[in-house]
Amino acid sequence: MAFTNFETKEINCKVLYFGPRSSGKTASLRSVYANTSAEVRSGLLELSGNEGPTQFFDFLPVSLGQIKDFHLKLHLFTVPVNSLFESVNTVILRGIDGFVFVADSRIEAMADNIENLRETRRLLTDEGYNYNELPRVMQYNKRDLPEVVPLDVLHQELNSGGAPEHESVATKSLGTMETLQSMAKLVIKQLA
């Protein structure tokens, strides 16, 4: 649910990045950060424990410019897998305007992709969202690795609803900006 601040003339939208462990959620936000100008991004905040998977969350605010008289901002968050603190997910899930599902394209990760997408659907439903009505984009990451799942199989197994899809290699900043652009278009369309 977009938050409009009439005093500052800002519309703030929240977008979550879901996906299985090590699928590339944090790498995707790092890529967006690296490929946007300082005027567009505010700063990447990574709240993690020690080395390894994100335990808390990552946060990146991105400015999309003016819509009518208002400044539109996307607040991008990663959602940790199996967070140590269930309340972290509950707080992050409140008031979202859309989500990106970052799938790991490796064959050995396919079961984790399916399970995590099922868990994403459950989390969103438990928070009162209609999964099918939420703007969403599918990002198929790690496409540069050998033995990846064919795109038609990823589409069939993860995206039967026909959401926009993008191939990516987040560590090389390939496909991450296209994913963000698709998400931004869906959020703007929802605001109209």
Rosetta silent file (secondary structure, phi, psi, omega in degrees, C-alpha in Angstrom):
SEQUENCE: MAFTNFETKEINCKVLYFGPRSSGKTASLRSVYANTSAEVRSGLLELSGNEGPTQFFDFLPVSLGQIKDFHLKLHLFTVPVNSLFESVNTVILRGIDGFVFVADSRIEAMADNIENLRETRRLLTDEGYNYNELPRVMQYNKRDLPEVVPLDVLHQELNSGGAPEHESVATKSLGTMETLQSMAKLVIKQLA
SCORE:     score description
SCORE:     0.000 S_00000001
   1 L     0.000  111.266 -178.482    0.000    0.000    0.000 S_00000001
   2 L   -58.653  139.315  177.376    1.685    3.147   -1.205 S_00000001
   3 E  -105.671  120.438 -179.911    2.160    5.777    1.478 S_00000001
   4 E  -103.329  124.088  175.782    1.524    9.319    0.302 S_00000001
   5 E  -105.554  103.632 -176.208    3.018   12.170    2.296 S_00000001
   6 L   -70.535  -26.270 -179.792    1.154   15.278    1.176 S_00000001
   7 L   -69.065  -44.615 -179.257    3.411   17.568    3.206 S_00000001
   8 L   -94.827   -2.725 -178.833    6.608   16.477    1.426 S_00000001
   9 L    58.255   48.106  179.341    4.780   15.589   -1.833 S_00000001
  10 E  -122.829  143.600  169.802    6.169   12.036   -1.828 S_00000001
  11 E  -115.993  121.493 -178.066    4.672    8.685   -2.713 S_00000001
  12 E  -111.301  124.569 -179.251    6.565    5.823   -1.096 S_00000001
  13 E  -118.755  144.726 -177.584    6.098    2.275   -2.378 S_00000001
  14 E  -110.438  126.940  178.808    7.490   -0.912   -0.872 S_00000001
  15 E  -125.096  129.465  179.475    8.846   -3.730   -3.052 S_00000001
  16 E  -104.019  145.506  173.172   10.154   -6.983   -1.617 S_00000001
  17 E  -107.603  110.315  176.540   12.705   -9.336   -3.142 S_00000001
  18 E  -100.625  166.963  173.996   11.871  -12.953   -2.288 S_00000001
  19 L   153.705  163.465 -179.994   13.740  -16.099   -3.281 S_00000001
  20 L   -67.878  165.768  178.856   15.548  -19.112   -1.899 S_00000001
  21 L   -52.588  132.417  176.265   18.792  -18.871    0.041 S_00000001
  22 L    64.676   23.522  178.860   21.690  -17.669   -2.135 S_00000001
  23 L   -78.301  -23.567  178.726   19.470  -17.036   -5.156 S_00000001
  24 L   120.597   21.220  179.916   20.847  -13.512   -5.579 S_00000001
  25 H   -63.452  -52.393  179.756   18.478  -11.182   -3.739 S_00000001
  26 H   -64.818  -41.904  177.977   21.228   -9.167   -2.064 S_00000001
  27 H   -60.416  -35.214  177.943   23.368   -9.287   -5.227 S_00000001
  28 H   -64.998  -45.100  177.563   20.392   -7.861   -7.146 S_00000001
  29 H   -65.440  -38.129  176.540   20.080   -4.905   -4.764 S_00000001
  30 H   -61.998  -39.292  178.627   23.842   -4.368   -4.920 S_00000001
  31 H   -64.666  -45.400  177.762   23.589   -4.327   -8.711 S_00000001
  32 H   -59.926  -44.637  179.299   20.769   -1.769   -8.673 S_00000001
  33 H   -58.752  -45.452 -177.086   22.792    0.345   -6.251 S_00000001
  34 H   -69.614  -23.428 -173.786   25.892    0.168   -8.457 S_00000001
  35 L  -108.256   13.608  174.971   23.973    1.036  -11.618 S_00000001
  36 L  -121.999  151.000 -178.229   21.968    4.024  -10.444 S_00000001
  37 L   -75.322  162.553 -179.838   23.196    7.543   -9.884 S_00000001
  38 L   -60.426  -28.075  179.040   23.490    9.105   -6.456 S_00000001
  39 L   -71.300  -23.586 -176.610   20.467   11.273   -7.270 S_00000001
  40 L   -92.315  -38.868 -177.742   18.355    8.150   -7.780 S_00000001
  41 E  -108.313  150.367  179.699   19.526    5.983   -4.904 S_00000001
  42 L   -97.233  -38.016 -177.909   19.942    6.961   -1.289 S_00000001
  43 L   157.947  146.527  179.662   22.153    4.171    0.020 S_00000001
  44 L   -96.215  124.640  178.074   22.185    0.435    0.469 S_00000001
  45 E  -110.610  117.060  178.551   21.673   -0.787    4.017 S_00000001
  46 E  -110.864  111.750  177.566   22.628   -4.400    4.583 S_00000001
  47 E  -106.198   95.937  179.182   21.572   -5.759    7.961 S_00000001
  48 L  -130.465  168.032  176.749   22.997   -9.222    8.199 S_00000001
  49 L   -76.759 -131.706  175.504   24.650  -11.291   10.857 S_00000001
  50 L   -75.658 -161.594  177.200   28.124  -12.572   10.208 S_00000001
  51 L   -59.483  154.616  176.687   29.198  -13.824    6.797 S_00000001
  52 L   114.005 -162.134 -175.679   26.657  -15.909    4.937 S_00000001
  53 L   -61.961  152.522  177.287   22.977  -15.551    4.120 S_00000001
  54 L   -64.098  126.875  179.525   21.035  -12.442    5.086 S_00000001
  55 L  -101.063  -27.379 -179.205   19.451  -12.961    8.500 S_00000001
  56 L  -105.379  -89.097  175.967   17.684   -9.636    8.881 S_00000001
  57 E  -170.509  166.451  171.179   17.118   -7.715    5.632 S_00000001
  58 E  -115.928  152.016 -177.124   18.650   -5.437    3.022 S_00000001
  59 E  -142.351  131.458  177.184   17.128   -2.068    2.148 S_00000001
  60 E  -140.349  112.862  173.462   17.643    0.241   -0.832 S_00000001
  61 E   -84.120  135.182 -178.429   15.533    3.362   -1.492 S_00000001
  62 E  -131.145  130.973  178.507   15.328    4.332   -5.169 S_00000001
  63 E   -89.206  132.604  177.796   13.805    7.509   -6.597 S_00000001
  64 E  -104.125    2.837  178.334   11.706    7.158   -9.752 S_00000001
  65 E    94.529 -159.736 -173.875   11.212   10.886  -10.292 S_00000001
  66 E   -94.264  138.704  168.146    8.032   12.931  -10.511 S_00000001
  67 E  -127.361  112.306 -171.656    4.505   11.717  -11.155 S_00000001
  68 L    56.831 -122.735 -178.217    2.230   14.731  -11.432 S_00000001
  69 L   -97.559    8.592 -173.812    3.185   16.866   -8.412 S_00000001
  70 E  -114.785  147.629  175.819    4.611   14.000   -6.355 S_00000001
  71 E   -91.188  124.215 -177.586    8.053   12.450   -6.036 S_00000001
  72 E   -99.500  128.430  178.315    7.823    8.640   -6.355 S_00000001
  73 E  -125.317  138.148  170.738   10.194    6.433   -4.357 S_00000001
  74 E  -103.037  132.511  175.036   10.555    2.665   -4.301 S_00000001
  75 E  -106.796  108.809 -175.362   11.790    1.129   -1.082 S_00000001
  76 E   -95.705  128.952  178.542   13.422   -2.181   -2.000 S_00000001
  77 E  -126.909  144.716  166.231   13.819   -4.863    0.680 S_00000001
  78 E   -94.220  149.604  177.470   15.163   -8.385    0.620 S_00000001
  79 L  -110.439  121.975 -178.255   13.284  -10.944    2.671 S_00000001
  80 L   -70.008  150.143  174.587   15.509  -13.404    4.534 S_00000001
  81 L   -87.286  129.122  178.749   14.926  -17.126    4.247 S_00000001
  82 L    52.700   55.270 -179.854   14.184  -18.700    7.627 S_00000001
  83 L   -57.042  142.760  175.612   14.790  -15.491    9.532 S_00000001
  84 L   -65.241  -23.118 -176.793   15.990  -15.934   13.102 S_00000001
  85 L  -123.803  102.793 -178.208   13.352  -13.415   14.033 S_00000001
  86 H   -57.611  -30.164 -179.561    9.870  -14.125   12.617 S_00000001
  87 H   -64.737  -26.411  177.535    8.843  -10.591   13.586 S_00000001
  88 H   -59.681  -49.662  179.111   11.319   -9.228   10.999 S_00000001
  89 H   -61.682  -42.083 -178.589    9.307  -10.811    8.181 S_00000001
  90 H   -60.297  -43.913 -179.875    6.009   -9.671    9.663 S_00000001
  91 H   -67.917  -44.790 -177.838    7.160   -6.039    9.804 S_00000001
  92 H   -64.709  -34.408 -176.691    8.737   -6.112    6.340 S_00000001
  93 H   -73.399  -16.708 -177.727    5.621   -7.659    4.775 S_00000001
  94 L   -69.872  131.073  171.787    3.310   -4.866    5.935 S_00000001
  95 L    71.405   33.070 -178.936    2.178   -2.420    3.297 S_00000001
  96 L   -82.058  154.013 -179.833    3.895   -3.884    0.240 S_00000001
  97 L  -111.820   -8.424  178.959    3.090   -2.741   -3.279 S_00000001
  98 E   171.373  173.424  178.703    4.717   -5.581   -5.185 S_00000001
  99 E  -150.231  156.220  174.114    7.476   -8.143   -5.177 S_00000001
 100 E  -111.719  131.634  173.349   10.271   -9.648   -7.213 S_00000001
 101 E  -104.231  116.342 -179.421   10.890  -13.373   -6.971 S_00000001
 102 E   -96.394  108.169  179.808   14.580  -14.120   -7.582 S_00000001
 103 E   -95.850  142.430  174.516   14.919  -17.741   -8.678 S_00000001
 104 E   -85.697  117.578 -173.477   18.217  -19.607   -8.769 S_00000001
 105 L   -74.378   -9.208 -177.861   18.442  -21.032  -12.305 S_00000001
 106 E   -66.006  141.855 -178.834   20.690  -23.964  -11.393 S_00000001
 107 H   -54.918  -44.312 -177.108   19.097  -27.380  -11.855 S_00000001
 108 H   -67.945  -11.122  179.886   19.969  -28.418   -8.294 S_00000001
 109 H   -98.193   -2.524 -173.093   18.108  -25.348   -6.937 S_00000001
 110 H   -60.515  -42.693  178.975   14.787  -25.995   -8.682 S_00000001
 111 H   -62.241  -39.681  177.662   13.150  -27.757   -5.710 S_00000001
 112 H   -65.041  -38.683  177.148   14.205  -24.854   -3.444 S_00000001
 113 H   -59.482  -48.683 -178.260   12.706  -22.353   -5.922 S_00000001
 114 H   -62.398  -45.824 -179.453    9.368  -24.178   -5.923 S_00000001
 115 H   -64.929  -42.835 -178.962    9.313  -24.534   -2.137 S_00000001
 116 H   -68.384  -35.196  176.117   10.300  -20.909   -1.554 S_00000001
 117 H   -65.617  -39.015  175.995    7.666  -19.641   -3.976 S_00000001
 118 H   -61.592  -43.220  179.004    5.089  -21.726   -2.097 S_00000001
 119 H   -66.487  -38.153  176.373    6.335  -20.201    1.182 S_00000001
 120 H   -60.208  -47.241  178.360    6.198  -16.702   -0.347 S_00000001
 121 H   -58.766  -42.972 -179.536    2.586  -17.271   -1.348 S_00000001
 122 H   -64.520  -46.598  179.790    1.778  -18.517    2.180 S_00000001
 123 H   -58.615  -45.977 -179.167    3.480  -15.548    3.882 S_00000001
 124 H   -65.497  -42.085  178.772    1.656  -13.053    1.680 S_00000001
 125 H   -64.048  -42.970  178.303   -1.694  -14.808    2.131 S_00000001
 126 H   -61.018  -29.291  178.723   -1.187  -14.946    5.921 S_00000001
 127 L   -87.484    2.502  175.097   -0.622  -11.172    5.877 S_00000001
 128 L    95.029    9.421  179.386   -3.911  -10.650    4.012 S_00000001
 129 L   -89.050  149.939  170.133   -2.637  -10.143    0.461 S_00000001
 130 L   -93.817  106.032 -174.982   -4.150  -11.664   -2.637 S_00000001
 131 H   -52.123  -43.182 -175.999   -1.083  -13.189   -4.254 S_00000001
 132 H   -70.345  -18.635 -179.591   -2.600  -13.132   -7.737 S_00000001
 133 H   -97.634  -12.712 -179.805   -3.402   -9.416   -7.539 S_00000001
 134 L   -75.366  133.539  173.045   -0.027   -8.222   -6.248 S_00000001
 135 L   -59.073  132.326 -179.365    2.301   -6.777   -8.894 S_00000001
 136 E  -148.296  153.099  178.477    5.175   -9.219   -9.298 S_00000001
 137 E  -134.114  138.337  177.456    8.173   -9.844  -11.518 S_00000001
 138 E   -99.849  128.966  178.620   10.114  -13.082  -11.907 S_00000001
 139 E  -119.159  114.686 -179.851   13.912  -12.806  -12.116 S_00000001
 140 E   -94.477  100.882 -171.651   15.737  -15.954  -13.222 S_00000001
 141 E   -91.843  165.739  177.527   19.229  -15.442  -11.833 S_00000001
 142 L    66.257   35.549 -178.488   22.566  -17.181  -12.426 S_00000001
 143 L   -70.939   -9.327  179.405   21.877  -17.700  -16.134 S_00000001
 144 L   -86.382   -6.826 -176.876   25.626  -17.702  -16.838 S_00000001
 145 L   -84.350  154.963  176.500   26.229  -20.970  -15.013 S_00000001
 146 L   -71.560  156.251  176.315   26.411  -24.371  -16.684 S_00000001
 147 L    55.700   60.349  174.981   23.449  -26.727  -16.360 S_00000001
 148 E  -100.593  157.731  178.640   20.659  -24.249  -15.778 S_00000001
 149 L   -69.302  134.550  176.994   16.962  -25.000  -16.017 S_00000001
 150 L   -59.152  147.383 -178.109   15.522  -24.070  -19.440 S_00000001
 151 H   -57.253  -39.512 -178.655   13.445  -20.889  -19.445 S_00000001
 152 H   -64.554  -31.883  177.290   10.270  -22.670  -20.544 S_00000001
 153 H   -72.311  -43.621  176.267   10.515  -24.985  -17.506 S_00000001
 154 H   -58.195  -44.892  178.733   11.122  -22.037  -15.135 S_00000001
 155 H   -59.418  -49.030 -177.056    8.119  -20.293  -16.658 S_00000001
 156 H   -63.300  -42.848 -174.879    5.904  -23.371  -16.336 S_00000001
 157 H   -82.684  -30.126 -172.137    6.934  -24.197  -12.755 S_00000001
 158 H  -115.920  -15.632 -171.356    7.265  -20.703  -11.275 S_00000001
 159 L  -139.011   49.575  179.507    5.240  -18.300  -13.386 S_00000001
 160 L   -66.066  -18.374  179.437    1.999  -19.849  -14.535 S_00000001
 161 L   -79.975   -7.986  175.800    0.345  -16.477  -13.822 S_00000001
 162 L    77.478   30.032  176.141    2.287  -14.792  -16.619 S_00000001
 163 L   -67.969  157.925  175.195    4.147  -12.108  -14.637 S_00000001
 164 L   -56.076  143.675 -177.173    6.973  -10.267  -16.428 S_00000001
 165 E  -128.296  144.594  177.542   10.148  -12.377  -16.525 S_00000001
 166 E  -141.889  136.899  170.549   13.805  -11.468  -16.825 S_00000001
 167 E   -80.800  148.347  178.897   16.998  -13.474  -17.075 S_00000001
 168 L  -150.970  159.782  166.551   19.804  -12.161  -14.912 S_00000001
 169 E  -134.577   87.767 -171.492   23.333  -12.515  -13.687 S_00000001
 170 H   -59.250  -36.646 -178.507   23.126  -10.231  -10.661 S_00000001
 171 H   -67.346  -17.041  177.246   26.838  -10.432   -9.847 S_00000001
 172 H  -111.760   11.725  179.517   27.555   -8.997  -13.315 S_00000001
 173 L    57.350   38.680  176.577   24.672   -6.498  -13.223 S_00000001
 174 E  -106.810  123.276  175.641   22.848   -8.208  -16.082 S_00000001
 175 L    85.388  -10.618 -177.021   19.049   -8.165  -16.018 S_00000001
 176 H   -75.412  -38.287  178.814   18.673   -6.535  -12.615 S_00000001
 177 H   -70.832  -35.920  177.150   17.812   -3.071  -13.896 S_00000001
 178 H   -63.802  -39.232  176.422   15.332   -4.546  -16.388 S_00000001
 179 H   -60.927  -47.921 -179.786   13.680   -6.378  -13.491 S_00000001
 180 H   -62.506  -40.546  178.875   13.449   -3.138  -11.501 S_00000001
 181 H   -62.243  -42.324  177.433   12.054   -1.267  -14.528 S_00000001
 182 H   -62.763  -41.677  179.554    9.312   -3.879  -14.970 S_00000001
 183 H   -64.711  -43.296  179.654    8.469   -3.658  -11.274 S_00000001
 184 H   -59.928  -42.601  178.552    8.376    0.149  -11.396 S_00000001
 185 H   -61.019  -41.430  179.600    5.963    0.056  -14.357 S_00000001
 186 H   -66.505  -40.291  179.590    3.637   -2.298  -12.492 S_00000001
 187 H   -66.633  -43.450  178.660    3.699   -0.141   -9.346 S_00000001
 188 H   -62.707  -41.771  178.191    3.026    3.049  -11.349 S_00000001
 189 H   -60.478  -39.568  179.552    0.174    1.338  -13.179 S_00000001
 190 H   -66.232  -32.595 -179.939   -1.316    0.316   -9.841 S_00000001
 191 H   -72.841  -28.796 -174.571   -1.128    3.926   -8.608 S_00000001
 192 L   -67.921    0.000    0.000   -2.958    5.284  -11.648 S_00000001
